[in-house]
Amino acid sequence: MNSIKEILNESSVFSSLGEEDIQRLGVLFEKRAINPGDILATAKDAAQYFFLLNNGTILLAMDEGKSVVLNTVGDFIGLELLSLKEVYKTTLTVLEAGSVFAIPRLDFLAFIQEDSVAADTIMMAWQEYLDKTASFAKNIEDISFPYNY
Amino acid sequence: MYGLEAINANNGWAISVVGVTIVFSGLVMLSFVISQLHKVLALWEDPSKIKALFKAKQKKASPKELPEKQIADLAVFTESQKEVAKQFALLVRTMENHFSLPRLLHLAQISGLKDPCSNLNNFLKTKIIIPDGSGFFTWDKDMFDKTIS
Amino acid sequence: MDALFLEFYHNTGFYLWDYRYLLMIVVGVVFIYLGIAKDYEPLLLVPIGFGILMGNIPIFKGLGLGIYEPNSVLHYLYFGVTQGIYPPLIFLGIGAMTDFSTLLARPILMLLGAAAQTGIFITFLGALALGFAPSEAASIGIIGGADGPTAIFLTAKLAPHLIGPIAVAAYSYMALVPVIQPPIMRLLTTRKERLIRMEEHREVTKREKIIFPIVAFLLCCFLAPAALPLLGMLCFGNLLKEAVVTERLAQTARNALIDTATILLGITVGASTQGDVFLTPSSVLIFGLGALSFGIATATGVLFAKFMNLFLKSKINPLLGAAGVSAVPDSARVVQIVGQKEDPTNFLLMHAMAPNVSGVIGSAIAAGVLWSLMAKI
């Protein structure tokens, strides 16, 4: 069974953090067991938590039928992958039993909104992770004008 | 001028024969091209099949042993799971080639299939269902046949 | 004052009437009745029927009212017929509403559409034998394609003076498909053949449906470039439909655009059938040859299906051959009805749509071929 420190060190989003920052971040997470069929987040509900995968498999369902399957230790399900403007924009369904570490959304946002090296490191690593995992999930502003002349 | 005389004088036979030949040739050609179209598209979508064609002889000469994990993955399905897998295959047939995984899960749930989340997870692990990189998934029929048979 | 009233009376239809106008008005009323009361192709027969009424009001020539007078509104609207504008626009709409997936799933059924077009060329020979000029004979033969826009398009190019009778014949026989085809189908098939069940077709991917109109257009127009206006619009309309991203354009094509073109085509073709032009011995011959053309097209389609069964492991129900006549979707419905009379559980409609839509392509190619061959004569 992995501890939160081990998972943070394995996660591509957090592995570049220093020991102290890992410690500070680690206390904010709490472990939860997950079972097949569990819904961790439902689209349009108020966004409360972000999740870090310990083991198991989670299906992340987006708009227009798109989805991503997350089953690697350290997969981080948060920020624009999960929420937009305080509301979940995707639905998380558990496909395989395991466990996740949940962090309150506001706590995480407060951490990355600090003017610190740790916050910068996390955001850079997050962009790389998002590009690799679900580049189609990025928030892109759209103009709702039907024609291009 | 009437009758056969009129037909001969106006080159009627030649025009009719040429006309019928051209119409038939056009539709025969089109019919042939269309009959091959789905095969060409299948190769285009999965170029590994082209490589597989060339490697077929090598495989016959020295049958490659599957790594243990892969063998274990193939052996994941119990008899009842295989039955459910066949039902999943039927559902997938009603969907597009690049289908939405959440939609498949939803269809499986409303169709009353057993343990849809766990079964979907099995398909993902055994690479029967593969992500296409743009948020949708495809069904590998060959892998399915190999695993379920 | 008496002179004024007299002059007014001499300009009225009551004074200028002719028995031929009256006869055509009766024909127009019959078309409208068949369209509204009997629901026979109402979208075609009602505009044509009313157009016949408009074209057969006895008028004083020179006032710019009649369809053949240069400055009249009807004449300007008729421009779309004589210059072959409306038929391609209608084909655009037809392409935007046609689903070619049954054809893509079983391409061999395309040959039934090809076989049914043989009726066009046999009727062409028959028209030549009856003394019609080659261009007139080609226009008469195309009636067998059972495709109104194609018939009007070709006739406008080759024999514009015959547009009226040919259009009326083509659309009349299209409306009579459920009457003309079944006896021929039953005559040429055995009960055992009518009971043949078709294999379920494979699923066709979206990609195939998108690529098909492009491939079909390029292949057919390279072979018969004269089919470009009709086939080009048909394939373009289908691409708009299948591409999904252009659904807005497809919706316009299969709704507002096709309806507008159909209204204008119907009413102007109807108005062109004026009694003094329409009621001639050649019109009677055209009607007779048109019926023959339809019958031969149905027969050749059915017979070709039986011929194919000699070589196929998985047999085709020969009734499908009748659907090669491109009266979409009426011939396919007729196949379904005739097949179900033998076996109520035998659903042939979707299978019959394959030769039915291929008949549209086939008749467009045939029209293009005839146009290019006649242009050289």
JSON list of C-alpha atoms in Angstrom, two decimals, chain A residues 62 64-67, chain B residues 95-96 98-105 135-137:
[
{"chain": "A", "resi": 62, "resn": "MET", "atom": "CA", "xyz": [-16.24, 14.76, -20.99]},
{"chain": "A", "resi": 64, "resn": "GLU", "atom": "CA", "xyz": [-19.44, 15.29, -26.79]},
{"chain": "A", "resi": 65, "resn": "GLY", "atom": "CA", "xyz": [-18.83, 11.69, -25.74]},
{"chain": "A", "resi": 66, "resn": "LYS", "atom": "CA", "xyz": [-15.08, 12.09, -25.31]},
{"chain": "A", "resi": 67, "resn": "SER", "atom": "CA", "xyz": [-13.36, 10.42, -22.41]},
{"chain": "B", "resi": 95, "resn": "MET", "atom": "CA", "xyz": [-22.00, 2.35, -32.51]},
{"chain": "B", "resi": 96, "resn": "GLU", "atom": "CA", "xyz": [-19.56, 4.21, -34.69]},
{"chain": "B", "resi": 98, "resn": "HIS", "atom": "CA", "xyz": [-14.68, 5.48, -33.02]},
{"chain": "B", "resi": 99, "resn": "PHE", "atom": "CA", "xyz": [-17.14, 5.35, -30.20]},
{"chain": "B", "resi": 100, "resn": "SER", "atom": "CA", "xyz": [-17.72, 7.11, -26.91]},
{"chain": "B", "resi": 101, "resn": "LEU", "atom": "CA", "xyz": [-16.68, 4.94, -23.97]},
{"chain": "B", "resi": 102, "resn": "PRO", "atom": "CA", "xyz": [-19.07, 6.61, -21.49]},
{"chain": "B", "resi": 103, "resn": "ARG", "atom": "CA", "xyz": [-21.88, 5.99, -23.95]},
{"chain": "B", "resi": 104, "resn": "LEU", "atom": "CA", "xyz": [-20.95, 2.33, -24.23]},
{"chain": "B", "resi": 105, "resn": "LEU", "atom": "CA", "xyz": [-20.92, 2.10, -20.44]},
{"chain": "B", "resi": 135, "resn": "GLY", "atom": "CA", "xyz": [-11.18, 11.13, -26.73]},
{"chain": "B", "resi": 136, "resn": "PHE", "atom": "CA", "xyz": [-12.85, 8.19, -28.45]},
{"chain": "B", "resi": 137, "resn": "PHE", "atom": "CA", "xyz": [-12.13, 4.50, -28.49]}
]
